[in-house]
Coordinates of N, CA and C in Angstrom, one line a residue:
M1091 N 30.3 -264.3 27.7 CA 31.1 -265.5 27.4 C 32.0 -265.1 26.3
R1092 N 33.3 -265.5 26.4 CA 34.3 -265.1 25.4 C 34.9 -266.4 24.9
S1093 N 35.1 -266.5 23.6 CA 35.8 -267.6 23.0 C 37.0 -267.2 22.2
E1094 N 38.0 -268.0 22.2 CA 39.2 -267.8 21.4 C 39.7 -269.0 20.8
A1095 N 40.1 -269.0 19.5 CA 40.7 -270.1 18.9 C 42.2 -270.1 19.2
S1096 N 42.5 -270.7 20.3 CA 43.8 -270.5 20.9 C 44.2 -271.8 21.7
G1097 N 45.4 -271.7 22.4 CA 45.8 -272.7 23.3 C 45.0 -272.7 24.5
V1098 N 45.2 -273.7 25.4 CA 44.4 -273.9 26.6 C 45.1 -273.2 27.7
G1099 N 44.4 -272.4 28.5 CA 45.0 -271.7 29.7 C 44.9 -272.7 30.8
T1100 N 45.6 -272.3 31.9 CA 45.7 -273.1 33.1 C 45.1 -272.4 34.4
Q1101 N 44.5 -271.2 34.2 CA 44.0 -270.5 35.4 C 42.8 -271.3 35.9
N1102 N 42.7 -271.4 37.2 CA 41.7 -272.2 37.9 C 40.9 -271.4 38.9
E1103 N 39.6 -271.2 38.7 CA 38.8 -270.5 39.7 C 38.4 -271.4 40.8
E1104 N 39.1 -271.5 41.9 CA 38.8 -272.5 42.9 C 37.4 -272.3 43.5
S1105 N 37.0 -271.0 43.7 CA 35.7 -270.8 44.3 C 34.6 -271.2 43.4
S1106 N 34.7 -271.2 42.1 CA 33.7 -271.5 41.1 C 33.5 -273.0 41.0
S1107 N 34.5 -273.8 41.4 CA 34.4 -275.2 41.2 C 34.1 -276.0 42.5
S1108 N 34.1 -275.2 43.7 CA 34.0 -275.9 45.0 C 32.7 -276.6 45.1
D1109 N 31.6 -275.9 44.8 CA 30.3 -276.5 44.9 C 30.1 -277.8 44.0
G1110 N 30.7 -277.6 42.8 CA 30.6 -278.8 41.9 C 31.4 -280.0 42.4
S1111 N 32.5 -279.7 43.1 CA 33.4 -280.7 43.6 C 32.7 -281.4 44.8
R1112 N 32.0 -280.6 45.6 CA 31.3 -281.2 46.7 C 30.1 -282.1 46.2
A1113 N 29.4 -281.6 45.2 CA 28.3 -282.4 44.6 C 28.9 -283.7 44.1
G1114 N 30.0 -283.6 43.4 CA 30.6 -284.8 42.8 C 31.0 -285.8 43.9
E1115 N 31.6 -285.3 45.0 CA 32.0 -286.2 46.1 C 30.8 -286.9 46.7
A1116 N 29.7 -286.1 46.9 CA 28.5 -286.7 47.5 C 27.9 -287.8 46.6
L1117 N 27.9 -287.5 45.3 CA 27.4 -288.5 44.3 C 28.3 -289.7 44.3
L1118 N 29.6 -289.6 44.4 CA 30.5 -290.7 44.4 C 30.3 -291.5 45.7
A1119 N 30.2 -290.9 46.8 CA 30.0 -291.6 48.1 C 28.7 -292.5 48.0
N1120 N 27.7 -291.9 47.5 CA 26.4 -292.6 47.4 C 26.5 -293.8 46.5
L1121 N 27.2 -293.6 45.4 CA 27.4 -294.7 44.4 C 28.2 -295.8 45.0
L1122 N 29.3 -295.5 45.7 CA 30.2 -296.5 46.2 C 29.5 -297.3 47.3
A1123 N 28.6 -296.7 48.0 CA 27.9 -297.4 49.1 C 26.8 -298.3 48.6
N1124 N 26.3 -298.1 47.4 CA 25.2 -298.8 46.9 C 25.4 -299.7 45.6
T1125 N 26.5 -299.4 44.9 CA 26.7 -300.1 43.7 C 27.0 -301.6 43.9
T1126 N 26.5 -302.5 43.0 CA 26.8 -303.9 43.1 C 28.2 -304.2 42.3
E1127 N 28.8 -303.2 41.7 CA 30.0 -303.4 41.0 C 31.2 -303.4 42.0
L1128 N 32.2 -304.2 41.6 CA 33.5 -304.2 42.4 C 34.3 -303.1 41.9
L1129 N 34.1 -301.9 42.4 CA 34.6 -300.6 41.8 C 35.6 -300.0 42.7
S1130 N 36.7 -299.5 42.2 CA 37.8 -298.8 43.0 C 38.5 -297.8 42.1
F1131 N 39.0 -296.8 42.8 CA 39.7 -295.7 42.1 C 41.1 -295.5 42.7
Y1132 N 42.0 -295.1 41.9 CA 43.4 -295.0 42.3 C 44.0 -293.7 41.8
D1133 N 45.0 -293.1 42.5 CA 45.5 -291.8 42.1 C 46.7 -292.0 41.2
S1134 N 47.5 -290.9 41.0 CA 48.6 -291.0 40.0 C 49.8 -291.8 40.6
D1135 N 49.8 -292.1 41.9 CA 50.8 -292.9 42.5 C 50.3 -294.4 42.6
F1136 N 49.2 -294.7 42.0 CA 48.6 -296.1 42.0 C 48.1 -296.4 43.4
R1137 N 47.7 -295.5 44.2 CA 47.2 -295.7 45.6 C 45.7 -295.6 45.6
L1138 N 45.1 -296.4 46.4 CA 43.6 -296.5 46.5 C 43.1 -295.2 47.1
T1139 N 42.1 -294.6 46.5 CA 41.5 -293.4 47.0 C 40.0 -293.6 47.4
H1140 N 39.3 -294.3 46.6 CA 37.9 -294.6 46.8 C 37.6 -296.0 46.4
Y1141 N 36.6 -296.6 47.1 CA 36.2 -298.0 46.7 C 34.8 -298.3 47.1
A1142 N 34.2 -299.3 46.5 CA 32.9 -299.7 46.7 C 32.8 -300.6 48.0
A1143 N 31.7 -300.5 48.7 CA 31.6 -301.3 50.0 C 31.7 -302.8 49.7
R1144 N 31.2 -303.2 48.5 CA 31.2 -304.6 48.1 C 32.7 -305.1 48.0
L1145 N 33.5 -304.2 47.4 CA 34.9 -304.6 47.2 C 35.6 -304.8 48.6
K1146 N 35.3 -304.0 49.6 CA 35.8 -304.1 50.9 C 35.3 -305.5 51.5
R1147 N 34.1 -305.8 51.3 CA 33.6 -307.0 51.9 C 34.3 -308.2 51.3
L1148 N 34.6 -308.1 50.0 CA 35.2 -309.3 49.3 C 36.7 -309.4 49.7
Y1149 N 37.5 -308.3 49.7 CA 38.9 -308.4 49.9 C 39.4 -308.1 51.3
G1150 N 38.5 -307.6 52.2 CA 38.8 -307.4 53.6 C 39.9 -306.4 53.8
G1151 N 40.9 -306.8 54.6 CA 42.0 -305.9 55.1 C 42.8 -305.3 54.0
A1152 N 42.9 -305.9 52.8 CA 43.7 -305.4 51.7 C 43.1 -304.0 51.2
V1153 N 41.8 -303.8 51.4 CA 41.2 -302.6 50.9 C 41.2 -301.5 51.9
V1154 N 42.2 -300.7 51.9 CA 42.2 -299.5 52.8 C 42.8 -298.3 52.0
P1155 N 42.4 -297.1 52.3 CA 42.9 -295.9 51.6 C 44.4 -295.9 51.6
G1156 N 45.0 -295.7 50.5 CA 46.4 -295.6 50.4 C 47.0 -296.9 50.0
A1157 N 46.3 -298.0 49.9 CA 46.8 -299.3 49.5 C 47.3 -299.3 48.1
A1158 N 48.4 -299.9 47.8 CA 48.9 -299.9 46.4 C 48.0 -300.9 45.6
I1159 N 47.8 -300.5 44.3 CA 46.9 -301.3 43.4 C 47.3 -302.8 43.4
W1160 N 48.6 -303.1 43.4 CA 49.0 -304.5 43.3 C 48.8 -305.2 44.7
E1161 N 48.5 -304.5 45.7 CA 48.2 -305.2 47.0 C 46.8 -305.8 46.9
I1162 N 45.9 -305.1 46.1 CA 44.6 -305.6 45.9 C 44.5 -306.5 44.7
Y1163 N 45.3 -306.2 43.6 CA 45.3 -307.0 42.4 C 46.8 -307.4 42.1
P1164 N 47.3 -308.4 42.8 CA 48.7 -308.8 42.5 C 48.9 -309.2 41.0
S1165 N 47.9 -309.5 40.3 CA 48.0 -309.8 38.9 C 48.6 -308.6 38.1
F1166 N 48.5 -307.4 38.6 CA 49.1 -306.3 37.9 C 50.6 -306.3 37.9
L1167 N 51.2 -307.2 38.7 CA 52.6 -307.4 38.6 C 53.0 -308.2 37.4
D1168 N 52.0 -308.9 36.8 CA 52.3 -309.7 35.6 C 52.5 -308.7 34.5
T1169 N 53.5 -309.0 33.6 CA 54.0 -308.0 32.6 C 52.9 -307.6 31.7
R1170 N 52.1 -308.6 31.2 CA 51.0 -308.3 30.2 C 50.0 -307.4 30.9
C1171 N 49.5 -307.7 32.1 CA 48.5 -306.9 32.7 C 49.1 -305.5 33.0
R1172 N 50.3 -305.4 33.5 CA 50.9 -304.2 33.9 C 51.0 -303.2 32.7
D1173 N 51.5 -303.8 31.5 CA 51.7 -303.0 30.3 C 50.3 -302.4 29.8
E1174 N 49.3 -303.2 29.9 CA 48.0 -302.7 29.4 C 47.4 -301.7 30.4
F1175 N 47.6 -301.9 31.7 CA 47.2 -300.9 32.7 C 47.9 -299.6 32.5
L1176 N 49.2 -299.6 32.3 CA 50.0 -298.4 32.1 C 49.6 -297.7 30.9
R1177 N 49.2 -298.4 29.8 CA 48.7 -297.7 28.6 C 47.5 -296.9 28.9
V1178 N 46.5 -297.5 29.6 CA 45.3 -296.7 30.0 C 45.7 -295.5 30.9
F1179 N 46.5 -295.8 31.9 CA 46.9 -294.8 32.9 C 47.6 -293.6 32.2
Q1180 N 48.3 -293.8 31.2 CA 49.1 -292.8 30.5 C 48.2 -292.0 29.4
G1181 N 46.9 -292.3 29.5 CA 46.0 -291.5 28.6 C 45.4 -292.3 27.5
G1182 N 45.6 -293.6 27.5 CA 45.0 -294.4 26.4 C 43.5 -294.7 26.7
S1183 N 42.9 -295.3 25.7 CA 41.5 -295.6 25.9 C 41.2 -296.7 26.9
A1184 N 40.0 -296.8 27.4 CA 39.7 -297.8 28.4 C 39.8 -299.2 27.8
A1185 N 40.1 -300.1 28.7 CA 40.4 -301.5 28.2 C 39.9 -302.5 29.2
S1186 N 39.5 -303.7 28.7 CA 39.2 -304.8 29.6 C 40.4 -305.8 29.6
I1187 N 40.9 -306.2 30.8 CA 42.1 -307.0 31.0 C 41.7 -308.3 31.7
D1188 N 42.0 -309.4 31.0 CA 41.8 -310.7 31.7 C 42.9 -311.0 32.6
L1189 N 42.6 -311.3 33.9 CA 43.6 -311.6 34.9 C 44.0 -313.0 34.9
P1190 N 45.3 -313.3 35.1 CA 45.8 -314.6 35.2 C 45.1 -315.4 36.3
R1191 N 44.9 -316.7 36.2 CA 44.2 -317.4 37.2 C 44.8 -318.8 37.4
S1192 N 44.7 -319.3 38.6 CA 45.2 -320.6 38.9 C 44.2 -321.7 38.4
S1193 N 44.7 -322.9 38.4 CA 43.8 -324.0 38.0 C 42.6 -324.1 38.9
G1194 N 41.4 -324.2 38.3 CA 40.2 -324.3 39.1 C 39.6 -322.9 39.5
E1195 N 40.3 -321.9 39.3 CA 39.8 -320.6 39.7 C 38.9 -320.0 38.6
A1196 N 37.9 -319.3 39.1 CA 36.9 -318.8 38.1 C 37.5 -317.6 37.4
P1197 N 37.2 -317.5 36.1 CA 37.8 -316.4 35.3 C 37.4 -315.0 35.9
R1198 N 38.4 -314.1 35.9 CA 38.2 -312.7 36.3 C 38.8 -311.8 35.3
S1199 N 38.1 -310.6 35.2 CA 38.7 -309.6 34.3 C 38.4 -308.2 35.0
V1200 N 39.2 -307.2 34.6 CA 39.0 -305.9 35.1 C 38.8 -304.9 33.9
F1201 N 37.9 -304.0 34.1 CA 37.7 -302.9 33.1 C 38.4 -301.7 33.7
V1202 N 39.4 -301.2 33.0 CA 40.2 -300.1 33.5 C 39.9 -298.8 32.6
F1203 N 39.6 -297.7 33.3 CA 39.3 -296.5 32.6 C 40.0 -295.3 33.2
G1204 N 40.4 -294.3 32.5 CA 41.0 -293.1 33.0 C 40.1 -292.2 33.7
T1205 N 40.6 -291.6 34.8 CA 39.8 -290.5 35.5 C 40.6 -289.2 35.5
A1206 N 40.1 -288.2 36.1 CA 40.7 -286.9 36.1 C 42.1 -287.0 36.6
D1207 N 42.4 -287.8 37.7 CA 43.7 -287.8 38.3 C 44.2 -289.2 38.6
G1208 N 43.8 -290.2 37.8 CA 44.3 -291.5 37.9 C 43.5 -292.5 37.1
V1209 N 43.1 -293.6 37.7 CA 42.3 -294.6 37.0 C 41.2 -295.2 37.9
G1210 N 40.2 -295.8 37.2 CA 39.2 -296.5 37.9 C 39.2 -297.9 37.4
I1211 N 38.8 -298.9 38.3 CA 38.8 -300.3 37.9 C 37.4 -300.9 38.3
I1212 N 36.8 -301.6 37.4 CA 35.6 -302.4 37.7 C 36.0 -303.9 37.5
E1213 N 35.9 -304.7 38.5 CA 36.3 -306.1 38.4 C 35.0 -306.9 38.0
S1214 N 35.2 -307.8 37.2 CA 34.1 -308.7 36.7 C 34.4 -310.1 37.0
R1215 N 33.5 -310.9 37.6 CA 33.7 -312.3 37.9 C 32.7 -313.1 37.1
E1216 N 33.1 -314.1 36.4 CA 32.3 -314.8 35.5 C 31.2 -315.6 36.2
Q1217 N 30.0 -315.1 36.2 CA 28.9 -315.8 36.9 C 27.7 -315.7 35.9
G1218 N 27.9 -316.1 34.7 CA 26.9 -316.1 33.7 C 26.8 -314.7 33.0
E1219 N 25.8 -314.5 32.2 CA 25.6 -313.3 31.5 C 25.3 -312.2 32.5
R1220 N 25.8 -311.0 32.2 CA 25.5 -309.8 33.0 C 24.1 -309.4 32.6
S1221 N 23.3 -309.0 33.6 CA 21.9 -308.6 33.4 C 21.9 -307.2 32.7
A1222 N 20.8 -306.8 32.2 CA 20.6 -305.5 31.5 C 20.9 -304.4 32.6
A1223 N 20.4 -304.6 33.8 CA 20.6 -303.6 34.9 C 22.1 -303.5 35.2
Q1224 N 22.8 -304.6 35.2 CA 24.3 -304.5 35.5 C 25.0 -303.8 34.4
E1225 N 24.6 -304.1 33.1 CA 25.2 -303.4 32.0 C 25.0 -301.9 32.0
Q1226 N 23.7 -301.5 32.4 CA 23.4 -300.1 32.5 C 24.2 -299.4 33.6
E1227 N 24.4 -300.1 34.7 CA 25.2 -299.6 35.8 C 26.6 -299.4 35.4
H1228 N 27.1 -300.3 34.7 CA 28.5 -300.3 34.2 C 28.7 -299.0 33.3
M1229 N 27.7 -298.8 32.4 CA 27.8 -297.6 31.5 C 27.7 -296.3 32.3
I1230 N 26.8 -296.3 33.3 CA 26.7 -295.1 34.1 C 28.0 -294.8 34.8
L1231 N 28.6 -295.8 35.4 CA 29.9 -295.6 36.0 C 30.9 -295.0 35.1
L1232 N 31.0 -295.5 33.9 CA 32.0 -295.0 32.9 C 31.7 -293.6 32.5
H1233 N 30.4 -293.3 32.4 CA 30.0 -291.9 32.0 C 30.4 -290.9 33.1
Q1234 N 30.2 -291.3 34.4 CA 30.5 -290.4 35.5 C 32.0 -290.2 35.6
A1235 N 32.8 -291.2 35.2 CA 34.2 -291.0 35.3 C 34.8 -290.1 34.2
T1236 N 34.0 -289.9 33.1 CA 34.5 -289.2 31.9 C 33.8 -287.9 31.7
H1237 N 32.8 -287.6 32.5 CA 32.0 -286.3 32.3 C 31.9 -285.5 33.6
D1238 N 31.8 -284.2 33.4 CA 31.7 -283.3 34.5 C 30.3 -283.4 35.2
V1239 N 30.3 -283.5 36.5 CA 29.0 -283.7 37.2 C 28.1 -282.6 37.0
L1240 N 28.6 -281.3 37.1 CA 27.7 -280.2 37.1 C 27.1 -279.9 35.7
T1241 N 27.9 -279.9 34.7 CA 27.4 -279.5 33.4 C 27.1 -280.6 32.4
G1242 N 27.6 -281.8 32.7 CA 27.3 -283.0 31.8 C 28.3 -283.0 30.6
L1243 N 29.1 -282.0 30.5 CA 30.1 -282.0 29.4 C 31.2 -283.0 29.7
Q1244 N 32.0 -283.4 28.7 CA 33.1 -284.3 29.0 C 34.1 -283.5 29.8
N1245 N 34.9 -284.3 30.6 CA 35.8 -283.6 31.6 C 37.2 -283.5 31.1
R1246 N 38.1 -283.0 32.0 CA 39.5 -282.7 31.7 C 40.2 -283.9 31.1
R1247 N 40.0 -285.1 31.7 CA 40.6 -286.3 31.2 C 40.3 -286.6 29.7
R1248 N 39.0 -286.5 29.4 CA 38.5 -286.7 28.1 C 39.0 -285.7 27.1
F1249 N 39.1 -284.4 27.6 CA 39.7 -283.4 26.8 C 41.1 -283.7 26.4
G1250 N 41.9 -284.1 27.4 CA 43.3 -284.5 27.1 C 43.4 -285.6 26.0
E1251 N 42.6 -286.6 26.1 CA 42.6 -287.7 25.1 C 42.2 -287.2 23.8
R1252 N 41.1 -286.4 23.7 CA 40.7 -285.9 22.4 C 41.6 -284.9 21.8
L1253 N 42.3 -284.1 22.6 CA 43.3 -283.2 22.1 C 44.5 -283.9 21.4
Q1254 N 44.9 -285.0 22.0 CA 45.9 -285.8 21.4 C 45.5 -286.3 20.0
Q1255 N 44.3 -286.7 19.9 CA 43.8 -287.2 18.6 C 43.8 -286.0 17.6
A1256 N 43.4 -284.8 18.1 CA 43.3 -283.7 17.2 C 44.7 -283.3 16.7
L1257 N 45.7 -283.3 17.6 CA 47.0 -283.0 17.3 C 47.6 -284.0 16.2
A1258 N 47.2 -285.2 16.4 CA 47.7 -286.2 15.4 C 47.1 -286.0 14.1
A1259 N 45.9 -285.4 14.0 CA 45.2 -285.2 12.8 C 45.7 -284.0 12.0
I1260 N 46.5 -283.1 12.7 CA 47.0 -281.9 12.0 C 48.1 -282.3 11.1
G1261 N 48.1 -281.8 9.9 CA 49.1 -282.1 8.9 C 48.8 -281.4 7.6
G1262 N 49.8 -281.2 6.8 CA 49.5 -280.7 5.4 C 49.4 -279.1 5.5
S1263 N 49.1 -278.5 4.4 CA 49.0 -277.1 4.3 C 47.7 -276.5 4.8
Q1264 N 46.7 -277.4 4.9 CA 45.3 -277.0 5.4 C 44.8 -277.9 6.5
P1265 N 45.3 -277.7 7.7 CA 44.9 -278.6 8.8 C 43.4 -278.5 9.0
K1266 N 42.7 -279.7 9.4 CA 41.3 -279.7 9.5 C 40.9 -279.9 11.0
A1267 N 41.7 -279.3 11.9 CA 41.4 -279.4 13.3 C 41.6 -278.0 13.9
A1268 N 40.8 -277.7 15.0 CA 40.8 -276.5 15.7 C 40.5 -276.6 17.1
L1269 N 41.0 -275.8 18.0 CA 40.7 -275.8 19.4 C 40.2 -274.4 19.8
L1270 N 39.0 -274.3 20.4 CA 38.5 -273.1 20.8 C 38.4 -273.1 22.3
Q1271 N 39.0 -272.0 23.0 CA 39.0 -271.9 24.4 C 37.9 -270.9 24.7
I1272 N 37.1 -271.2 25.7 CA 35.9 -270.4 26.1 C 35.9 -270.2 27.6
D1273 N 35.8 -268.9 28.0 CA 35.6 -268.6 29.5 C 34.5 -267.6 29.7
L1274 N 34.1 -267.5 30.9 CA 33.0 -266.6 31.2 C 33.5 -265.3 31.8
D1275 N 33.2 -264.1 31.2 CA 33.6 -262.8 31.7 C 33.0 -262.6 33.1
D1276 N 33.8 -262.1 34.0 CA 33.3 -261.6 35.3 C 32.6 -262.7 36.1
F1277 N 33.0 -264.0 35.9 CA 32.3 -265.0 36.6 C 32.5 -265.0 38.1
K1278 N 33.7 -264.6 38.5 CA 34.0 -264.6 39.9 C 33.0 -263.6 40.6
A1279 N 32.7 -262.5 39.9 CA 31.8 -261.5 40.5 C 30.4 -262.1 40.7
V1280 N 30.0 -262.9 39.9 CA 28.7 -263.6 40.0 C 28.7 -264.4 41.3
N1281 N 29.7 -265.2 41.5 CA 29.8 -266.0 42.7 C 29.9 -265.2 44.0
D1282 N 30.7 -264.1 43.9 CA 30.9 -263.3 45.1 C 29.6 -262.5 45.5
T1283 N 28.8 -262.1 44.5 CA 27.7 -261.3 44.8 C 26.4 -262.1 44.9
L1284 N 26.2 -263.1 44.1 CA 25.0 -263.8 44.1 C 25.1 -265.2 44.7
G1285 N 26.3 -265.7 45.0 CA 26.5 -267.0 45.6 C 26.8 -268.1 44.6
H1286 N 27.3 -269.2 45.1 CA 27.7 -270.3 44.2 C 26.6 -271.0 43.5
G1287 N 25.4 -271.0 44.1 CA 24.2 -271.5 43.4 C 24.0 -270.9 42.1
A1288 N 24.0 -269.5 42.1 CA 23.9 -268.8 40.9 C 25.0 -269.0 39.9
G1289 N 26.2 -269.2 40.5 CA 27.4 -269.5 39.6 C 27.2 -270.8 38.9
D1290 N 26.7 -271.8 39.7 CA 26.5 -273.2 39.1 C 25.5 -273.1 38.0
T1291 N 24.4 -272.4 38.3 CA 23.3 -272.2 37.2 C 23.9 -271.6 36.0
L1292 N 24.7 -270.6 36.1 CA 25.3 -269.9 35.0 C 26.2 -270.9 34.2
L1293 N 27.0 -271.7 34.9 CA 27.8 -272.7 34.2 C 27.0 -273.7 33.4
Q1294 N 25.9 -274.1 34.0 CA 25.0 -275.0 33.3 C 24.4 -274.4 32.1
L1295 N 24.0 -273.1 32.2 CA 23.4 -272.4 31.0 C 24.5 -272.3 29.9
A1296 N 25.7 -271.9 30.4 CA 26.8 -271.8 29.4 C 27.0 -273.1 28.7
A1297 N 27.1 -274.2 29.5 CA 27.3 -275.5 28.9 C 26.2 -275.8 27.9
G1298 N 25.0 -275.5 28.2 CA 23.9 -275.8 27.3 C 24.0 -275.0 26.0
R1299 N 24.4 -273.8 26.1 CA 24.5 -272.9 24.9 C 25.7 -273.5 24.0
I1300 N 26.8 -273.9 24.7 CA 27.9 -274.5 23.9 C 27.4 -275.8 23.2
R1301 N 26.7 -276.6 24.0 CA 26.3 -277.9 23.4 C 25.3 -277.7 22.2
D1302 N 24.4 -276.7 22.3 CA 23.5 -276.5 21.3 C 24.1 -276.0 20.0
A1303 N 25.3 -275.4 20.1 CA 26.0 -274.8 19.0 C 26.8 -275.8 18.2
L1304 N 27.0 -277.0 18.8 CA 27.9 -278.0 18.2 C 27.3 -278.7 17.0
E1305 N 28.1 -279.0 16.0 CA 27.7 -279.8 14.8 C 28.6 -281.1 14.8
D1306 N 28.3 -281.9 13.8 CA 29.1 -283.1 13.7 C 30.6 -282.8 13.6
G1307 N 31.4 -283.6 14.3 CA 32.8 -283.4 14.3 C 33.3 -282.4 15.3
E1308 N 32.4 -282.0 16.2 CA 32.7 -281.0 17.3 C 32.4 -281.6 18.6
S1309 N 33.2 -281.4 19.6 CA 33.0 -281.9 21.0 C 33.4 -280.9 22.0
A1310 N 32.6 -280.8 23.1 CA 32.8 -279.8 24.1 C 33.2 -280.4 25.4
Y1311 N 34.0 -279.6 26.2 CA 34.5 -280.0 27.5 C 34.5 -278.9 28.5
R1312 N 34.4 -279.3 29.7 CA 34.6 -278.3 30.8 C 35.9 -278.8 31.5
Y1313 N 37.0 -278.0 31.4 CA 38.3 -278.5 31.9 C 38.8 -277.8 33.1
A1314 N 38.1 -276.7 33.5 CA 38.4 -276.0 34.8 C 37.2 -275.2 35.2
G1315 N 37.3 -274.4 36.3 CA 36.1 -273.7 36.9 C 35.1 -273.2 35.9
D1316 N 35.5 -272.0 35.2 CA 34.6 -271.4 34.3 C 35.2 -271.5 32.9
E1317 N 36.0 -272.5 32.7 CA 36.7 -272.6 31.4 C 36.3 -273.9 30.6
F1318 N 35.9 -273.6 29.4 CA 35.4 -274.7 28.5 C 36.3 -274.7 27.3
A1319 N 36.2 -275.8 26.5 CA 36.9 -275.9 25.2 C 36.0 -276.7 24.3
V1320 N 36.2 -276.4 23.0 CA 35.6 -277.2 21.9 C 36.7 -277.6 21.0
I1321 N 36.7 -278.9 20.6 CA 37.6 -279.4 19.6 C 36.8 -279.7 18.3
Q1322 N 37.3 -279.2 17.2 CA 36.8 -279.5 15.9 C 37.7 -280.4 15.1
L1323 N 37.2 -281.4 14.6 CA 37.9 -282.3 13.7 C 37.2 -282.5 12.4
G1324 N 38.0 -282.6 11.3 CA 37.5 -282.8 10.0 C 36.7 -281.6 9.4
K1325 N 37.1 -280.4 9.8 CA 36.4 -279.2 9.4 C 37.3 -278.3 8.6
E1326 N 36.7 -277.5 7.7 CA 37.5 -276.6 6.9 C 37.9 -275.4 7.8
Q1327 N 39.1 -275.1 7.9 CA 39.6 -274.1 8.8 C 40.3 -272.9 8.0
P1328 N 40.2 -271.7 8.5 CA 39.7 -271.3 9.8 C 38.2 -271.0 9.8
A1329 N 37.5 -271.1 8.7 CA 36.1 -270.7 8.5 C 35.2 -271.3 9.6
E1330 N 35.4 -272.6 9.8 CA 34.5 -273.3 10.8 C 34.8 -272.9 12.2
A1331 N 36.0 -272.6 12.6 CA 36.3 -272.2 13.9 C 35.7 -270.8 14.1
E1332 N 35.8 -269.9 13.1 CA 35.2 -268.6 13.2 C 33.7 -268.7 13.3
R1333 N 33.1 -269.6 12.6 CA 31.6 -269.7 12.6 C 31.2 -270.1 14.0
L1334 N 31.9 -271.1 14.6 CA 31.5 -271.5 16.0 C 31.8 -270.5 17.0
A1335 N 32.9 -269.7 16.9 CA 33.3 -268.7 17.9 C 32.3 -267.6 17.9
T1336 N 31.6 -267.3 16.8 CA 30.6 -266.2 16.8 C 29.2 -266.7 16.9
S1337 N 29.0 -268.0 17.1 CA 27.6 -268.5 17.2 C 27.0 -268.3 18.6

């Protein structure tokens, strides 16, 4: 395992991430079939990619792959709703948006959160207090959208958000932020000779080692196949980056 206090590379080992991607798709399919949440996901063109079975039952023909988000939620044509949605879509933090309603219509809101390649939406309809089980499911959905399925580390989307915060914190003669890039030496050879199962196990072990080395003010991410990153905030540099790189 090699670490560098440097910029982030863009090389992507497709073979190393294929099994993790399939596992993620299977998990998502099971979740969408069984969740009680009105959940949907959209790509960077605001087109529907995945949706919960319950959402389809509620909205019928409007819910088809490729449908524009405003075909399902016309309220997003409203300026206030659109602006808040775009803020999240462009990398902002998750937000709850109250949807405009007609006289006599029950209150509705949507929880919008960023994903690796777009946004996810959970619709809420006011029917009394949410149960503890519903709240737990809500939190699980948010965690799955912001964390890597295989390793449990935060994902590429969260990495981008946190990196923006780190860049904003840099200033003065002694910046207190650092970025460490970590990749696994000869990882492709492990996949080629021992199979993807062994590769996945190695990724999980590497993630665990990185996680165990973290201290307060440090956060870890898996942003590509065998590539990880750690962001340090509020640390004395370069001493703390060097300490983590050799741990």
